[in-house]
Amino acid sequence: MTTVAHVLSIALDETSDPPLRPLPADVAGLLGDVGAPPRLVAHLRAVHDVAARLVDWAGGHCPGLPLDREAVLFGAATHDVGKVVHPAELSGPGALHEPAGRELLLTRGVRPELARFAAGHAAWAPGYAVEDLLVSLADKVWKNKRVPDLEDLVVAELSRAGGRPAWEEFMALDEFLTEVGDAADRRLAWQAAHAVRG
């Protein structure tokens, strides 16, 4: 059985291979309270780390991009929390965790504008907020999965905000995502080292 101390250790303790930022303390506490399985906590930490790298890069590359950094980080750190309710989706397909995650967060007092990431991280379309696109992108690229349609939407946001041509933004984003993808095997191995069940 997963203990709160074990969840907090996975979420917060220093890691070296790969080096991962700790989850926000409030998210770590929430995951402990709901009995999140070790594999889920590890996954959320890996995606959160990639999201942090992504928003840091986007902010430096395109300072004019209107971006709520904390929303992206919270969204990445909680996007799959509904898998606590639907644990079969930790190791198999399914989307029941998406609305369940939003509801779980809302019942825990999380504001709707932050809980939305749990329900919407697997879909994107033109007109989605850049924060939603970045959470979705982090959830793909952490394992080196490239999704051209999603990346094109991010490129369009960068181009609009920075005034540079889309091809130039594509090249910059592609270079950054390739670099992030190079560490995917280490992140996947770290996640796999944690049990699916507590």
Protein backbone atom coordinates (compact mmCIF):
# COMPACT_ATOMS: atom_id res chain seq x y z
CA MET A 1 0.00 0.00 0.00
CA THR A 2 1.27 3.45 -0.91
CA THR A 3 1.96 5.64 2.07
CA VAL A 4 1.84 9.41 2.08
CA ALA A 5 5.55 9.42 2.93
CA HIS A 6 6.32 7.30 -0.14
CA VAL A 7 4.27 9.57 -2.41
CA LEU A 8 6.02 12.64 -0.99
CA SER A 9 9.41 10.99 -1.49
CA ILE A 10 8.72 10.33 -5.18
CA ALA A 11 7.27 13.79 -5.65
CA LEU A 12 9.84 15.84 -3.76
CA ASP A 13 13.16 14.05 -3.17
CA GLU A 14 16.16 15.00 -5.26
CA THR A 15 16.77 12.84 -8.33
CA SER A 16 19.97 12.57 -10.32
CA ASP A 17 19.21 10.17 -13.17
CA PRO A 18 17.37 11.93 -14.57
CA PRO A 19 17.48 15.19 -12.65
CA LEU A 20 13.83 16.23 -12.18
CA ARG A 21 12.35 19.28 -10.51
CA PRO A 22 10.21 18.39 -7.52
CA LEU A 23 6.48 18.72 -7.82
CA PRO A 24 4.92 21.74 -6.10
CA ALA A 25 4.45 20.96 -2.40
CA ASP A 26 0.68 21.50 -2.57
CA VAL A 27 0.37 19.04 -5.45
CA ALA A 28 2.58 16.50 -3.65
CA GLY A 29 0.33 16.81 -0.59
CA LEU A 30 -2.79 16.36 -2.70
CA LEU A 31 -1.33 13.24 -4.34
CA GLY A 32 -0.50 11.84 -0.91
CA ASP A 33 -4.01 12.60 0.36
CA VAL A 34 -5.68 10.78 -2.54
CA GLY A 35 -3.33 7.77 -2.39
CA ALA A 36 -1.80 8.24 -5.82
CA PRO A 37 0.09 5.16 -7.02
CA PRO A 38 3.90 5.47 -7.27
CA ARG A 39 3.95 5.18 -11.09
CA LEU A 40 1.42 8.00 -11.41
CA VAL A 41 3.42 10.29 -9.12
CA ALA A 42 6.57 9.53 -11.11
CA HIS A 43 4.77 10.26 -14.39
CA LEU A 44 3.38 13.56 -13.12
CA ARG A 45 6.83 14.60 -11.91
CA ALA A 46 8.44 13.80 -15.27
CA VAL A 47 5.79 15.73 -17.22
CA HIS A 48 5.97 18.63 -14.74
CA ASP A 49 9.74 18.82 -15.24
CA VAL A 50 9.38 18.94 -19.01
CA ALA A 51 6.63 21.56 -18.71
CA ALA A 52 8.93 23.71 -16.56
CA ARG A 53 11.65 23.46 -19.18
CA LEU A 54 9.14 24.28 -21.89
CA VAL A 55 7.77 27.42 -20.20
CA ASP A 56 11.29 28.57 -19.34
CA TRP A 57 12.31 28.15 -22.97
CA ALA A 58 9.14 29.81 -24.31
CA GLY A 59 9.52 32.77 -21.95
CA GLY A 60 13.14 33.32 -22.96
CA HIS A 61 12.59 32.68 -26.65
CA CYS A 62 9.40 34.72 -26.96
CA PRO A 63 9.05 37.23 -24.10
CA GLY A 64 5.89 38.66 -25.71
CA LEU A 65 4.03 35.37 -25.36
CA PRO A 66 1.26 35.89 -22.79
CA LEU A 67 1.69 32.88 -20.55
CA ASP A 68 0.54 31.88 -17.07
CA ARG A 69 3.59 29.85 -16.03
CA GLU A 70 2.08 28.67 -12.74
CA ALA A 71 -1.06 27.40 -14.49
CA VAL A 72 1.05 25.34 -16.92
CA LEU A 73 3.10 23.87 -14.08
CA PHE A 74 0.00 23.03 -12.02
CA GLY A 75 -1.70 21.55 -15.09
CA ALA A 76 1.30 19.37 -15.92
CA ALA A 77 1.65 18.26 -12.30
CA THR A 78 -2.00 17.16 -12.07
CA HIS A 79 -3.08 16.33 -15.63
CA ASP A 80 -3.48 12.58 -15.01
CA VAL A 81 -4.73 12.72 -11.40
CA GLY A 82 -7.97 11.04 -12.50
CA LYS A 83 -6.02 7.80 -12.86
CA VAL A 84 -6.35 7.54 -9.08
CA VAL A 85 -10.06 6.93 -9.78
CA HIS A 86 -9.42 4.81 -12.91
CA PRO A 87 -6.17 2.94 -12.12
CA ALA A 88 -6.52 0.57 -15.10
CA GLU A 89 -5.65 3.57 -17.26
CA LEU A 90 -2.19 3.72 -15.66
CA SER A 91 -1.09 0.80 -17.80
CA GLY A 92 -3.79 0.70 -20.47
CA PRO A 93 -5.77 2.97 -22.74
CA GLY A 94 -8.74 5.01 -21.70
CA ALA A 95 -10.05 8.51 -21.20
CA LEU A 96 -12.31 8.08 -18.16
CA HIS A 97 -9.56 9.60 -16.03
CA GLU A 98 -9.94 12.96 -17.76
CA PRO A 99 -13.36 14.09 -16.44
CA ALA A 100 -12.73 12.14 -13.22
CA GLY A 101 -9.53 14.10 -12.65
CA ARG A 102 -11.27 17.42 -13.11
CA GLU A 103 -13.98 16.39 -10.64
CA LEU A 104 -11.44 15.11 -8.12
CA LEU A 105 -9.57 18.42 -8.24
CA LEU A 106 -12.77 20.45 -7.93
CA THR A 107 -13.85 18.46 -4.88
CA ARG A 108 -10.43 19.25 -3.37
CA GLY A 109 -11.03 22.98 -3.78
CA VAL A 110 -8.96 23.52 -6.92
CA ARG A 111 -10.24 26.42 -9.02
CA PRO A 112 -12.00 25.39 -12.28
CA GLU A 113 -9.47 27.28 -14.41
CA LEU A 114 -6.75 24.99 -13.01
CA ALA A 115 -8.80 21.79 -12.82
CA ARG A 116 -9.50 22.08 -16.56
CA PHE A 117 -6.09 20.67 -17.46
CA ALA A 118 -7.03 17.26 -16.07
CA ALA A 119 -9.99 17.07 -18.44
CA GLY A 120 -8.43 18.65 -21.51
CA HIS A 121 -4.82 17.55 -21.76
CA ALA A 122 -5.43 14.89 -24.40
CA ALA A 123 -7.18 17.13 -26.94
CA TRP A 124 -6.31 20.41 -28.57
CA ALA A 125 -7.59 22.59 -31.37
CA PRO A 126 -7.11 26.07 -32.79
CA GLY A 127 -8.28 28.62 -30.26
CA TYR A 128 -7.11 26.69 -27.21
CA ALA A 129 -5.18 28.76 -24.69
CA VAL A 130 -1.42 28.54 -24.98
CA GLU A 131 -1.29 27.10 -21.45
CA ASP A 132 -3.46 24.16 -22.54
CA LEU A 133 -1.27 23.59 -25.59
CA LEU A 134 1.90 23.57 -23.49
CA VAL A 135 0.51 21.09 -20.96
CA SER A 136 -0.51 18.81 -23.84
CA LEU A 137 2.89 19.24 -25.49
CA ALA A 138 4.76 18.43 -22.26
CA ASP A 139 2.62 15.29 -21.87
CA LYS A 140 3.78 14.14 -25.30
CA VAL A 141 7.41 15.23 -25.54
CA TRP A 142 8.43 13.90 -22.09
CA LYS A 143 8.55 10.50 -23.81
CA ASN A 144 9.81 11.94 -27.12
CA LYS A 145 6.46 11.65 -28.88
CA ARG A 146 6.14 14.32 -31.54
CA VAL A 147 2.67 15.46 -32.62
CA PRO A 148 2.87 17.77 -35.65
CA ASP A 149 -0.66 19.19 -35.35
CA LEU A 150 -0.08 20.15 -31.73
CA GLU A 151 3.36 21.58 -32.44
CA ASP A 152 1.89 23.64 -35.32
CA LEU A 153 -0.55 25.25 -32.90
CA VAL A 154 2.29 26.15 -30.53
CA VAL A 155 4.32 27.51 -33.48
CA ALA A 156 1.36 29.69 -34.48
CA GLU A 157 1.15 31.12 -30.95
CA LEU A 158 4.88 31.84 -30.89
CA SER A 159 4.75 33.46 -34.33
CA ARG A 160 1.77 35.61 -33.40
CA ALA A 161 3.35 36.77 -30.14
CA GLY A 162 6.90 37.25 -31.40
CA GLY A 163 6.22 38.54 -34.89
CA ARG A 164 8.62 36.06 -36.49
CA PRO A 165 7.69 33.84 -39.44
CA ALA A 166 6.18 30.46 -38.62
CA TRP A 167 9.04 28.57 -40.27
CA GLU A 168 11.52 30.33 -37.98
CA GLU A 169 9.46 29.47 -34.90
CA PHE A 170 9.12 25.89 -36.13
CA MET A 171 12.89 25.54 -36.40
CA ALA A 172 13.43 26.95 -32.90
CA LEU A 173 10.74 24.77 -31.32
CA ASP A 174 11.94 21.68 -33.18
CA GLU A 175 15.49 22.17 -31.94
CA PHE A 176 14.29 22.59 -28.36
CA LEU A 177 11.93 19.57 -28.47
CA THR A 178 14.66 17.41 -30.01
CA GLU A 179 16.93 18.32 -27.10
CA VAL A 180 14.19 17.52 -24.56
CA GLY A 181 13.47 14.23 -26.34
CA ASP A 182 17.08 13.14 -26.00
CA ALA A 183 16.50 12.42 -22.29
CA ALA A 184 13.22 10.55 -22.82
CA ASP A 185 14.70 7.09 -22.26
CA ARG A 186 16.01 8.14 -18.84
CA ARG A 187 12.64 9.63 -17.87
CA LEU A 188 10.80 6.52 -19.06
CA ALA A 189 13.17 4.25 -17.12
CA TRP A 190 12.73 6.36 -13.96
CA GLN A 191 8.96 6.17 -14.28
CA ALA A 192 9.04 2.42 -14.95
CA ALA A 193 11.09 1.87 -11.78
CA HIS A 194 8.01 2.84 -9.76
CA ALA A 195 5.21 0.37 -9.14
CA VAL A 196 1.90 0.75 -10.98
CA ARG A 197 0.07 -0.13 -7.75
CA GLY A 198 0.91 1.06 -4.27
